[in-house]
Amino acid sequence: GAGVSQSPSNKVTEKGKDVELRCDPISGHTALYWYRQSLGQGLEFLIYFQGNSAPDKSGLPSDRFSAERTGGSVSTLTIQRTQQEDSAVYLCASSPWGTSEKLFFGSGTQLSVL
Amino acid sequence: KNEVEQSPQNLTAQEGEFITINCSYSVGISALHWLQQHPGGGIVSLFMLSSGKKKHGRLIATINIQEKHSSLHITASHPRDSAVYICAVNKGGSEKLVFGKGTKLTVNP
């Protein structure tokens, strides 16, 4: 595709429900990142995938958060038992190799937990 | 203290003015990124620097590794430059970007 695609663009859910957010990176990009931007806050690293290597999960805020990347391409971020503090914009980015190169960001998923 | 500090937090300019946004960091880095986030939320990567200076159109980014400081300059500013500008660094060898809180730029016609 032409750019990084994220879906859905908006998600409203009830507290306690599980949600899945999807990211489709630029074809051929081996590095994929998830970030979170809470209202009025800066960007926060969540998780990093590089090719077939084990992901760097050190930014995930709790064990309710998980992510996978199938076939080195599409990634899914799953939040279980959502809480109101999970409300934020979740951004995905990809790059050809890593952060030693420019990142290409998706438009984000606005998650609202009621 | 944040590892990445930006100044100013907010900046208002008149169209045509020369703009400077500063970024200071307190950790060893392998690269520094300047990002632009428009009101709609989309983020665009402007520059990735590891040394020296880069220029793209009216935008210039510089970095001084010894002083742990980078600047983003906009020449002949225009209302369409209004956005939040974010500085981010790779802590030496890590893929985990650490972000500044951003500088909100408003350019008035």
PDB file of C-alpha atoms in Angstrom:
ATOM      1  CA  GLY A   1       0.000   0.000   0.000  1.00  0.00           C
ATOM      2  CA  ALA A   2       0.921   3.633  -0.210  1.00  0.00           C
ATOM      3  CA  GLY A   3       1.288   4.128   3.519  1.00  0.00           C
ATOM      4  CA  VAL A   4       0.789   2.626   6.948  1.00  0.00           C
ATOM      5  CA  SER A   5      -2.845   1.683   7.388  1.00  0.00           C
ATOM      6  CA  GLN A   6      -4.569   1.418  10.772  1.00  0.00           C
ATOM      7  CA  SER A   7      -8.032   0.208  11.590  1.00  0.00           C
ATOM      8  CA  PRO A   8     -10.420   1.062  12.988  1.00  0.00           C
ATOM      9  CA  SER A   9      -9.860   4.815  12.976  1.00  0.00           C
ATOM     10  CA  ASN A  10     -12.170   5.157  15.958  1.00  0.00           C
ATOM     11  CA  LYS A  11     -13.237   2.625  18.556  1.00  0.00           C
ATOM     12  CA  VAL A  12     -15.646   3.179  21.418  1.00  0.00           C
ATOM     13  CA  THR A  13     -15.901   0.362  23.915  1.00  0.00           C
ATOM     14  CA  GLU A  14     -17.203  -0.319  27.375  1.00  0.00           C
ATOM     15  CA  LYS A  15     -14.953  -0.806  30.340  1.00  0.00           C
ATOM     16  CA  GLY A  16     -14.008  -4.459  30.705  1.00  0.00           C
ATOM     17  CA  LYS A  17     -14.340  -5.373  27.027  1.00  0.00           C
ATOM     18  CA  ASP A  18     -11.436  -6.548  24.882  1.00  0.00           C
ATOM     19  CA  VAL A  19     -10.372  -4.596  21.793  1.00  0.00           C
ATOM     20  CA  GLU A  20      -8.134  -5.357  18.823  1.00  0.00           C
ATOM     21  CA  LEU A  21      -6.345  -2.675  16.857  1.00  0.00           C
ATOM     22  CA  ARG A  22      -4.803  -3.457  13.491  1.00  0.00           C
ATOM     23  CA  CYS A  23      -1.773  -2.074  11.679  1.00  0.00           C
ATOM     24  CA  ASP A  24      -0.777  -2.817   8.098  1.00  0.00           C
ATOM     25  CA  PRO A  25       2.761  -1.471   7.525  1.00  0.00           C
ATOM     26  CA  ILE A  26       4.330  -0.372   4.273  1.00  0.00           C
ATOM     27  CA  SER A  27       5.243  -3.421   2.211  1.00  0.00           C
ATOM     28  CA  GLY A  28       8.849  -4.438   2.751  1.00  0.00           C
ATOM     29  CA  HIS A  29       9.294  -2.547   6.016  1.00  0.00           C
ATOM     30  CA  THR A  30      10.824  -4.913   8.544  1.00  0.00           C
ATOM     31  CA  ALA A  31      10.465  -2.665  11.602  1.00  0.00           C
ATOM     32  CA  LEU A  32       7.056  -1.980  13.163  1.00  0.00           C
ATOM     33  CA  TYR A  33       6.278   0.095  16.256  1.00  0.00           C
ATOM     34  CA  TRP A  34       3.247   0.779  18.398  1.00  0.00           C
ATOM     35  CA  TYR A  35       2.974   4.033  20.327  1.00  0.00           C
ATOM     36  CA  ARG A  36       0.296   5.568  22.514  1.00  0.00           C
ATOM     37  CA  GLN A  37      -0.646   9.225  22.840  1.00  0.00           C
ATOM     38  CA  SER A  38      -2.935  10.061  25.729  1.00  0.00           C
ATOM     39  CA  LEU A  39      -4.842  13.361  25.823  1.00  0.00           C
ATOM     40  CA  GLY A  40      -2.432  16.180  26.523  1.00  0.00           C
ATOM     41  CA  GLN A  41       0.495  13.776  26.857  1.00  0.00           C
ATOM     42  CA  GLY A  42       3.492  13.000  24.705  1.00  0.00           C
ATOM     43  CA  LEU A  43       4.005   9.885  22.665  1.00  0.00           C
ATOM     44  CA  GLU A  44       4.833   6.739  24.583  1.00  0.00           C
ATOM     45  CA  PHE A  45       6.579   3.649  23.173  1.00  0.00           C
ATOM     46  CA  LEU A  46       4.661   0.384  23.571  1.00  0.00           C
ATOM     47  CA  ILE A  47       6.271  -2.389  21.507  1.00  0.00           C
ATOM     48  CA  TYR A  48       8.715  -2.944  18.645  1.00  0.00           C
ATOM     49  CA  PHE A  49       8.912  -5.739  16.075  1.00  0.00           C
ATOM     50  CA  GLN A  50      11.917  -6.352  13.833  1.00  0.00           C
ATOM     51  CA  GLY A  51      11.607  -9.078  11.225  1.00  0.00           C
ATOM     52  CA  ASN A  52      11.387 -12.505  12.832  1.00  0.00           C
ATOM     53  CA  SER A  53      13.189 -11.450  16.017  1.00  0.00           C
ATOM     54  CA  ALA A  54      11.504 -11.553  19.413  1.00  0.00           C
ATOM     55  CA  PRO A  55       9.634  -8.261  19.947  1.00  0.00           C
ATOM     56  CA  ASP A  56      10.715  -5.627  22.463  1.00  0.00           C
ATOM     57  CA  LYS A  57       7.658  -5.504  24.744  1.00  0.00           C
ATOM     58  CA  SER A  58       9.256  -3.337  27.409  1.00  0.00           C
ATOM     59  CA  GLY A  59       6.860  -0.425  26.857  1.00  0.00           C
ATOM     60  CA  LEU A  60       3.619  -2.346  27.374  1.00  0.00           C
ATOM     61  CA  PRO A  61       1.977  -0.787  30.462  1.00  0.00           C
ATOM     62  CA  SER A  62       0.385  -3.960  31.836  1.00  0.00           C
ATOM     63  CA  ASP A  63      -0.214  -7.625  31.055  1.00  0.00           C
ATOM     64  CA  ARG A  64      -3.615  -6.644  29.643  1.00  0.00           C
ATOM     65  CA  PHE A  65      -1.732  -5.401  26.589  1.00  0.00           C
ATOM     66  CA  SER A  66      -0.314  -7.772  23.980  1.00  0.00           C
ATOM     67  CA  ALA A  67       0.657  -7.573  20.344  1.00  0.00           C
ATOM     68  CA  GLU A  68       1.583  -9.906  17.575  1.00  0.00           C
ATOM     69  CA  ARG A  69       2.861  -9.577  14.064  1.00  0.00           C
ATOM     70  CA  THR A  70       1.923 -12.312  11.656  1.00  0.00           C
ATOM     71  CA  GLY A  71       4.160 -13.222   8.745  1.00  0.00           C
ATOM     72  CA  GLY A  72       6.350 -10.202   9.364  1.00  0.00           C
ATOM     73  CA  SER A  73       3.618  -7.900   8.086  1.00  0.00           C
ATOM     74  CA  VAL A  74       0.268  -7.063   9.709  1.00  0.00           C
ATOM     75  CA  SER A  75       0.275  -6.423  13.449  1.00  0.00           C
ATOM     76  CA  THR A  76      -2.538  -6.557  15.979  1.00  0.00           C
ATOM     77  CA  LEU A  77      -2.473  -4.794  19.361  1.00  0.00           C
ATOM     78  CA  THR A  78      -4.912  -6.364  21.815  1.00  0.00           C
ATOM     79  CA  ILE A  79      -6.087  -4.751  25.023  1.00  0.00           C
ATOM     80  CA  GLN A  80      -7.970  -7.055  27.361  1.00  0.00           C
ATOM     81  CA  ARG A  81     -10.427  -5.904  30.022  1.00  0.00           C
ATOM     82  CA  THR A  82     -10.135  -2.287  28.920  1.00  0.00           C
ATOM     83  CA  GLN A  83      -9.985   0.452  31.534  1.00  0.00           C
ATOM     84  CA  GLN A  84     -10.828   4.136  31.172  1.00  0.00           C
ATOM     85  CA  GLU A  85      -7.138   5.043  31.427  1.00  0.00           C
ATOM     86  CA  ASP A  86      -6.560   3.054  28.222  1.00  0.00           C
ATOM     87  CA  SER A  87      -8.387   5.801  26.292  1.00  0.00           C
ATOM     88  CA  ALA A  88      -5.824   7.286  23.915  1.00  0.00           C
ATOM     89  CA  VAL A  89      -4.722   7.420  20.301  1.00  0.00           C
ATOM     90  CA  TYR A  90      -2.792   4.302  19.380  1.00  0.00           C
ATOM     91  CA  LEU A  91      -0.291   4.936  16.605  1.00  0.00           C
ATOM     92  CA  CYS A  92       1.565   2.448  14.480  1.00  0.00           C
ATOM     93  CA  ALA A  93       4.732   3.238  12.552  1.00  0.00           C
ATOM     94  CA  SER A  94       7.009   1.279  10.255  1.00  0.00           C
ATOM     95  CA  SER A  95      10.429   1.781   8.742  1.00  0.00           C
ATOM     96  CA  PRO A  96      12.588  -0.127   6.287  1.00  0.00           C
ATOM     97  CA  TRP A  97      14.934  -1.278   9.035  1.00  0.00           C
ATOM     98  CA  GLY A  98      14.679   0.650  12.303  1.00  0.00           C
ATOM     99  CA  THR A  99      14.826   4.051  13.961  1.00  0.00           C
ATOM    100  CA  SER A 100      18.142   4.767  12.310  1.00  0.00           C
ATOM    101  CA  GLU A 101      15.870   5.625   9.386  1.00  0.00           C
ATOM    102  CA  LYS A 102      12.776   7.775   8.980  1.00  0.00           C
ATOM    103  CA  LEU A 103       9.549   6.412  10.434  1.00  0.00           C
ATOM    104  CA  PHE A 104       6.254   6.308   8.568  1.00  0.00           C
ATOM    105  CA  PHE A 105       3.212   6.708  10.791  1.00  0.00           C
ATOM    106  CA  GLY A 106      -0.348   5.537  10.367  1.00  0.00           C
ATOM    107  CA  SER A 107      -3.269   7.841  11.141  1.00  0.00           C
ATOM    108  CA  GLY A 108      -3.906   6.147  14.456  1.00  0.00           C
ATOM    109  CA  THR A 109      -6.847   4.560  16.228  1.00  0.00           C
ATOM    110  CA  GLN A 110      -8.714   6.776  18.681  1.00  0.00           C
ATOM    111  CA  LEU A 111      -9.801   4.460  21.498  1.00  0.00           C
ATOM    112  CA  SER A 112     -12.453   5.647  23.926  1.00  0.00           C
ATOM    113  CA  VAL A 113     -13.298   3.463  26.906  1.00  0.00           C
ATOM    114  CA  LEU A 114     -16.585   4.435  28.543  1.00  0.00           C
TER     115      LEU A 114
ATOM    116  CA  LYS B   1      13.411  15.664  34.650  1.00  0.00           C
ATOM    117  CA  ASN B   2      12.456  14.449  31.185  1.00  0.00           C
ATOM    118  CA  GLU B   3      15.239  12.967  29.115  1.00  0.00           C
ATOM    119  CA  VAL B   4      14.089  15.091  26.148  1.00  0.00           C
ATOM    120  CA  GLU B   5      13.157  18.729  26.713  1.00  0.00           C
ATOM    121  CA  GLN B   6      11.713  21.008  24.055  1.00  0.00           C
ATOM    122  CA  SER B   7      11.375  24.766  24.061  1.00  0.00           C
ATOM    123  CA  PRO B   8       9.313  26.719  23.714  1.00  0.00           C
ATOM    124  CA  GLN B   9       6.161  24.792  24.602  1.00  0.00           C
ATOM    125  CA  ASN B  10       4.042  27.177  22.549  1.00  0.00           C
ATOM    126  CA  LEU B  11       5.087  29.550  19.810  1.00  0.00           C
ATOM    127  CA  THR B  12       3.024  32.081  17.892  1.00  0.00           C
ATOM    128  CA  ALA B  13       4.498  33.788  14.848  1.00  0.00           C
ATOM    129  CA  GLN B  14       3.448  36.007  11.998  1.00  0.00           C
ATOM    130  CA  GLU B  15       3.589  34.693   8.475  1.00  0.00           C
ATOM    131  CA  GLY B  16       7.058  35.140   7.022  1.00  0.00           C
ATOM    132  CA  GLU B  17       8.936  35.005  10.320  1.00  0.00           C
ATOM    133  CA  PHE B  18      11.950  32.763  10.943  1.00  0.00           C
ATOM    134  CA  ILE B  19      11.106  30.081  13.501  1.00  0.00           C
ATOM    135  CA  THR B  20      13.440  28.143  15.800  1.00  0.00           C
ATOM    136  CA  ILE B  21      12.385  25.216  17.986  1.00  0.00           C
ATOM    137  CA  ASN B  22      14.902  23.713  20.372  1.00  0.00           C
ATOM    138  CA  CYS B  23      15.437  20.212  21.694  1.00  0.00           C
ATOM    139  CA  SER B  24      17.851  19.225  24.458  1.00  0.00           C
ATOM    140  CA  TYR B  25      18.459  15.694  25.662  1.00  0.00           C
ATOM    141  CA  SER B  26      20.320  14.218  28.578  1.00  0.00           C
ATOM    142  CA  VAL B  27      21.177  10.723  27.321  1.00  0.00           C
ATOM    143  CA  GLY B  28      23.560   9.275  24.766  1.00  0.00           C
ATOM    144  CA  ILE B  29      21.783   8.833  21.485  1.00  0.00           C
ATOM    145  CA  SER B  30      22.334   7.205  18.141  1.00  0.00           C
ATOM    146  CA  ALA B  31      19.802   9.335  16.262  1.00  0.00           C
ATOM    147  CA  LEU B  32      17.363  12.210  16.712  1.00  0.00           C
ATOM    148  CA  HIS B  33      14.053  12.608  14.913  1.00  0.00           C
ATOM    149  CA  TRP B  34      11.918  15.667  14.233  1.00  0.00           C
ATOM    150  CA  LEU B  35       8.240  14.911  13.694  1.00  0.00           C
ATOM    151  CA  GLN B  36       5.304  17.107  12.696  1.00  0.00           C
ATOM    152  CA  GLN B  37       1.791  16.462  13.988  1.00  0.00           C
ATOM    153  CA  HIS B  38      -1.043  18.371  12.358  1.00  0.00           C
ATOM    154  CA  PRO B  39      -4.310  19.214  14.141  1.00  0.00           C
ATOM    155  CA  GLY B  40      -5.957  16.185  12.527  1.00  0.00           C
ATOM    156  CA  GLY B  41      -3.472  14.017  14.396  1.00  0.00           C
ATOM    157  CA  GLY B  42      -1.406  12.596  11.561  1.00  0.00           C
ATOM    158  CA  ILE B  43       2.353  12.436  12.210  1.00  0.00           C
ATOM    159  CA  VAL B  44       4.947  13.012   9.533  1.00  0.00           C
ATOM    160  CA  SER B  45       8.644  12.372   9.976  1.00  0.00           C
ATOM    161  CA  LEU B  46      10.557  15.484   8.939  1.00  0.00           C
ATOM    162  CA  PHE B  47      14.163  14.569   9.655  1.00  0.00           C
ATOM    163  CA  MET B  48      16.340  11.872  11.121  1.00  0.00           C
ATOM    164  CA  LEU B  49      19.757  13.194  12.211  1.00  0.00           C
ATOM    165  CA  SER B  50      22.827  11.615  13.685  1.00  0.00           C
ATOM    166  CA  SER B  51      25.182  14.526  13.022  1.00  0.00           C
ATOM    167  CA  GLY B  52      25.455  17.886  11.298  1.00  0.00           C
ATOM    168  CA  LYS B  53      22.651  19.515   9.420  1.00  0.00           C
ATOM    169  CA  LYS B  54      19.856  18.577   7.029  1.00  0.00           C
ATOM    170  CA  LYS B  55      17.667  20.796   4.852  1.00  0.00           C
ATOM    171  CA  HIS B  56      14.393  20.124   3.118  1.00  0.00           C
ATOM    172  CA  GLY B  57      12.657  23.035   1.470  1.00  0.00           C
ATOM    173  CA  ARG B  58      12.094  25.722   4.127  1.00  0.00           C
ATOM    174  CA  LEU B  59      12.999  23.391   6.963  1.00  0.00           C
ATOM    175  CA  ILE B  60      16.480  23.029   8.426  1.00  0.00           C
ATOM    176  CA  ALA B  61      17.493  20.719  11.262  1.00  0.00           C
ATOM    177  CA  THR B  62      20.808  20.822  13.075  1.00  0.00           C
ATOM    178  CA  ILE B  63      22.309  18.722  15.817  1.00  0.00           C
ATOM    179  CA  ASN B  64      25.272  19.258  18.131  1.00  0.00           C
ATOM    180  CA  ILE B  65      26.159  15.884  19.614  1.00  0.00           C
ATOM    181  CA  GLN B  66      28.676  17.330  22.117  1.00  0.00           C
ATOM    182  CA  GLU B  67      26.141  19.810  23.478  1.00  0.00           C
ATOM    183  CA  LYS B  68      23.246  17.324  23.255  1.00  0.00           C
ATOM    184  CA  HIS B  69      21.115  19.852  21.447  1.00  0.00           C
ATOM    185  CA  SER B  70      19.165  20.056  18.215  1.00  0.00           C
ATOM    186  CA  SER B  71      17.260  22.848  16.542  1.00  0.00           C
ATOM    187  CA  LEU B  72      14.542  22.897  13.932  1.00  0.00           C
ATOM    188  CA  HIS B  73      14.329  26.059  11.867  1.00  0.00           C
ATOM    189  CA  ILE B  74      11.531  27.139   9.564  1.00  0.00           C
ATOM    190  CA  THR B  75      12.297  29.959   7.146  1.00  0.00           C
ATOM    191  CA  ALA B  76       9.550  32.181   5.698  1.00  0.00           C
ATOM    192  CA  SER B  77       6.908  30.580   7.923  1.00  0.00           C
ATOM    193  CA  HIS B  78       3.403  30.057   6.575  1.00  0.00           C
ATOM    194  CA  PRO B  79       0.060  29.332   8.272  1.00  0.00           C
ATOM    195  CA  ARG B  80       0.194  25.780   6.924  1.00  0.00           C
ATOM    196  CA  ASP B  81       3.281  25.238   9.104  1.00  0.00           C
ATOM    197  CA  SER B  82       0.979  25.437  12.134  1.00  0.00           C
ATOM    198  CA  ALA B  83       1.355  22.102  13.892  1.00  0.00           C
ATOM    199  CA  VAL B  84       2.962  20.418  16.879  1.00  0.00           C
ATOM    200  CA  TYR B  85       6.649  19.698  16.332  1.00  0.00           C
ATOM    201  CA  ILE B  86       8.027  16.757  18.281  1.00  0.00           C
ATOM    202  CA  CYS B  87      11.632  15.840  18.977  1.00  0.00           C
ATOM    203  CA  ALA B  88      12.454  12.169  19.657  1.00  0.00           C
ATOM    204  CA  VAL B  89      15.721  10.367  20.351  1.00  0.00           C
ATOM    205  CA  ASN B  90      17.024   6.815  20.201  1.00  0.00           C
ATOM    206  CA  LYS B  91      18.819   6.138  23.464  1.00  0.00           C
ATOM    207  CA  GLY B  92      22.174   4.754  22.245  1.00  0.00           C
ATOM    208  CA  GLY B  93      21.445   1.646  20.259  1.00  0.00           C
ATOM    209  CA  SER B  94      17.878   1.241  21.471  1.00  0.00           C
ATOM    210  CA  GLU B  95      14.918   1.170  19.115  1.00  0.00           C
ATOM    211  CA  LYS B  96      12.749   2.729  21.824  1.00  0.00           C
ATOM    212  CA  LEU B  97      12.249   6.364  20.888  1.00  0.00           C
ATOM    213  CA  VAL B  98      11.972   8.785  23.788  1.00  0.00           C
ATOM    214  CA  PHE B  99       9.777  11.739  22.903  1.00  0.00           C
ATOM    215  CA  GLY B 100       9.695  15.367  23.913  1.00  0.00           C
ATOM    216  CA  LYS B 101       6.339  16.865  24.832  1.00  0.00           C
ATOM    217  CA  GLY B 102       6.187  18.848  21.614  1.00  0.00           C
ATOM    218  CA  THR B 103       6.130  22.497  20.598  1.00  0.00           C
ATOM    219  CA  LYS B 104       2.828  23.875  19.390  1.00  0.00           C
ATOM    220  CA  LEU B 105       3.450  26.357  16.567  1.00  0.00           C
ATOM    221  CA  THR B 106       0.792  28.738  15.348  1.00  0.00           C
ATOM    222  CA  VAL B 107       1.576  30.901  12.339  1.00  0.00           C
ATOM    223  CA  ASN B 108      -0.887  33.725  11.798  1.00  0.00           C
ATOM    224  CA  PRO B 109      -1.518  35.257   8.361  1.00  0.00           C
TER     225      PRO B 109
END
